[in-house]
Every structure is written in structure tokens, then in C-alpha cells.
Amino acid sequence: KKSLTLDDFLEGFKTKNRTVLARAITLVESELPEHQELAQKLLQKILPATGKSKRIGISGTPGVGKSTFIESFGKFLTSQDYTVAVLA
């Protein structure tokens, strides 16, 4: 698998490339020093471009309806022309 450069990640974010987003998540979670360095550079570049984005956390015991809520809320937001990402 080809290693992505900072520019590759930035271009992938601009084009909403899900594969690049998934690789960025893996990069940020990595403990390898070279990955941590690239992840920090990536975060510094993309944070100013997040605009008015919101991040929410949903927690609860098993079976209370978290997944059902996330699906319903996500459908509502996308019906209002928002872009939604779910990291579970």
C-alpha cells in the first residue's frame, strides 16, 4: 500500500475521499513516530478549514438506542444538506 503524503491527505479531504479519511484516522491513531509527526502536520493544516463544524459524543449502556439515534439524526442532518461523518 502506497504511503500518502501530506498533500495526498489534504487533496483527499477536499474531495471528500472516504478512503483517504479512513487512512487519516489510522494515521492519527498510529504510535509510530513518523506517523505521529505527519498526523500533527495534517491536523494543523485542516483545523482552520473546519469552519463551523460540530463534534458530538454519544454514549450509553448497550441496547438504549445509540445506533438508532445516530442513524435518525444523521438522516435528518443530511436531509438539511449537511455533511455528516460518524466515527464509531
PDB file of C-alpha atoms in Angstrom:
ATOM      1  CA  LYS A   1       0.000   0.000   0.000  1.00  0.00           C
ATOM      2  CA  LYS A   2       1.425   3.375  -1.049  1.00  0.00           C
ATOM      3  CA  SER A   3       2.164   5.807   1.768  1.00  0.00           C
ATOM      4  CA  LEU A   4       0.214   9.022   1.445  1.00  0.00           C
ATOM      5  CA  THR A   5       1.924  12.396   1.657  1.00  0.00           C
ATOM      6  CA  LEU A   6       0.554  15.429   3.461  1.00  0.00           C
ATOM      7  CA  ASP A   7      -0.600  16.786   0.093  1.00  0.00           C
ATOM      8  CA  ASP A   8      -2.368  13.480  -0.682  1.00  0.00           C
ATOM      9  CA  PHE A   9      -4.276  13.707   2.589  1.00  0.00           C
ATOM     10  CA  LEU A  10      -5.195  17.352   2.023  1.00  0.00           C
ATOM     11  CA  GLU A  11      -6.439  16.646  -1.505  1.00  0.00           C
ATOM     12  CA  GLY A  12      -8.422  13.660  -0.225  1.00  0.00           C
ATOM     13  CA  PHE A  13     -10.104  15.844   2.375  1.00  0.00           C
ATOM     14  CA  LYS A  14     -11.012  18.456  -0.243  1.00  0.00           C
ATOM     15  CA  THR A  15     -12.618  15.818  -2.456  1.00  0.00           C
ATOM     16  CA  LYS A  16     -14.293  14.028   0.493  1.00  0.00           C
ATOM     17  CA  ASN A  17     -12.479  10.797  -0.352  1.00  0.00           C
ATOM     18  CA  ARG A  18     -13.612   8.236   2.225  1.00  0.00           C
ATOM     19  CA  THR A  19     -10.575   6.027   1.723  1.00  0.00           C
ATOM     20  CA  VAL A  20      -8.245   8.921   2.479  1.00  0.00           C
ATOM     21  CA  LEU A  21     -10.331   9.861   5.520  1.00  0.00           C
ATOM     22  CA  ALA A  22     -10.091   6.282   6.809  1.00  0.00           C
ATOM     23  CA  ARG A  23      -6.323   6.304   6.282  1.00  0.00           C
ATOM     24  CA  ALA A  24      -6.089   9.640   8.123  1.00  0.00           C
ATOM     25  CA  ILE A  25      -7.911   8.161  11.115  1.00  0.00           C
ATOM     26  CA  THR A  26      -5.471   5.246  11.111  1.00  0.00           C
ATOM     27  CA  LEU A  27      -2.569   7.705  10.831  1.00  0.00           C
ATOM     28  CA  VAL A  28      -3.758   9.732  13.826  1.00  0.00           C
ATOM     29  CA  GLU A  29      -4.190   6.564  15.900  1.00  0.00           C
ATOM     30  CA  SER A  30      -0.752   5.187  14.989  1.00  0.00           C
ATOM     31  CA  GLU A  31       2.016   5.176  17.586  1.00  0.00           C
ATOM     32  CA  LEU A  32       4.853   5.208  15.037  1.00  0.00           C
ATOM     33  CA  PRO A  33       6.890   8.414  15.434  1.00  0.00           C
ATOM     34  CA  GLU A  34       6.830   9.183  11.689  1.00  0.00           C
ATOM     35  CA  HIS A  35       3.041   8.752  11.631  1.00  0.00           C
ATOM     36  CA  GLN A  36       2.609  10.972  14.682  1.00  0.00           C
ATOM     37  CA  GLU A  37       4.697  13.696  13.023  1.00  0.00           C
ATOM     38  CA  LEU A  38       2.666  13.549   9.792  1.00  0.00           C
ATOM     39  CA  ALA A  39      -0.605  13.400  11.753  1.00  0.00           C
ATOM     40  CA  GLN A  40       0.283  16.582  13.657  1.00  0.00           C
ATOM     41  CA  LYS A  41       1.112  18.386  10.411  1.00  0.00           C
ATOM     42  CA  LEU A  42      -2.158  17.191   8.893  1.00  0.00           C
ATOM     43  CA  LEU A  43      -4.218  18.316  11.879  1.00  0.00           C
ATOM     44  CA  GLN A  44      -2.540  21.731  11.874  1.00  0.00           C
ATOM     45  CA  LYS A  45      -3.421  22.161   8.185  1.00  0.00           C
ATOM     46  CA  ILE A  46      -7.052  21.017   8.339  1.00  0.00           C
ATOM     47  CA  LEU A  47      -8.242  22.526  11.634  1.00  0.00           C
ATOM     48  CA  PRO A  48      -8.509  26.086  10.247  1.00  0.00           C
ATOM     49  CA  ALA A  49     -10.683  24.719   7.416  1.00  0.00           C
ATOM     50  CA  THR A  50     -13.248  23.091   9.702  1.00  0.00           C
ATOM     51  CA  GLY A  51     -15.350  26.244   9.763  1.00  0.00           C
ATOM     52  CA  LYS A  52     -18.455  25.824  11.842  1.00  0.00           C
ATOM     53  CA  SER A  53     -18.241  22.051  12.147  1.00  0.00           C
ATOM     54  CA  LYS A  54     -19.565  20.455  15.315  1.00  0.00           C
ATOM     55  CA  ARG A  55     -18.436  17.335  17.134  1.00  0.00           C
ATOM     56  CA  ILE A  56     -20.753  15.446  19.449  1.00  0.00           C
ATOM     57  CA  GLY A  57     -20.281  12.372  21.569  1.00  0.00           C
ATOM     58  CA  ILE A  58     -23.000   9.811  22.199  1.00  0.00           C
ATOM     59  CA  SER A  59     -22.701   7.270  24.964  1.00  0.00           C
ATOM     60  CA  GLY A  60     -24.915   4.916  26.884  1.00  0.00           C
ATOM     61  CA  THR A  61     -25.388   1.362  28.005  1.00  0.00           C
ATOM     62  CA  PRO A  62     -25.904  -1.390  25.428  1.00  0.00           C
ATOM     63  CA  GLY A  63     -29.387  -1.505  23.948  1.00  0.00           C
ATOM     64  CA  VAL A  64     -30.535   2.039  24.745  1.00  0.00           C
ATOM     65  CA  GLY A  65     -30.745   3.080  21.080  1.00  0.00           C
ATOM     66  CA  LYS A  66     -27.473   4.862  20.330  1.00  0.00           C
ATOM     67  CA  SER A  67     -27.198   3.409  16.817  1.00  0.00           C
ATOM     68  CA  THR A  68     -30.855   4.123  16.082  1.00  0.00           C
ATOM     69  CA  PHE A  69     -30.432   7.707  17.258  1.00  0.00           C
ATOM     70  CA  ILE A  70     -27.255   8.198  15.207  1.00  0.00           C
ATOM     71  CA  GLU A  71     -28.979   6.875  12.083  1.00  0.00           C
ATOM     72  CA  SER A  72     -32.065   9.061  12.555  1.00  0.00           C
ATOM     73  CA  PHE A  73     -30.079  12.165  13.443  1.00  0.00           C
ATOM     74  CA  GLY A  74     -27.686  11.599  10.549  1.00  0.00           C
ATOM     75  CA  LYS A  75     -30.569  11.225   8.082  1.00  0.00           C
ATOM     76  CA  PHE A  76     -32.141  14.409   9.415  1.00  0.00           C
ATOM     77  CA  LEU A  77     -28.895  16.364   9.039  1.00  0.00           C
ATOM     78  CA  THR A  78     -28.198  15.073   5.533  1.00  0.00           C
ATOM     79  CA  SER A  79     -31.772  15.962   4.523  1.00  0.00           C
ATOM     80  CA  GLN A  80     -30.854  19.525   5.541  1.00  0.00           C
ATOM     81  CA  ASP A  81     -27.806  19.390   3.192  1.00  0.00           C
ATOM     82  CA  TYR A  82     -25.251  18.942   5.983  1.00  0.00           C
ATOM     83  CA  THR A  83     -22.332  16.571   5.627  1.00  0.00           C
ATOM     84  CA  VAL A  84     -22.076  14.003   8.395  1.00  0.00           C
ATOM     85  CA  ALA A  85     -19.257  11.701   9.470  1.00  0.00           C
ATOM     86  CA  VAL A  86     -19.627   9.039  12.125  1.00  0.00           C
ATOM     87  CA  LEU A  87     -16.627   7.561  13.894  1.00  0.00           C
ATOM     88  CA  ALA A  88     -17.701   4.596  15.975  1.00  0.00           C
TER      89      ALA A  88
END
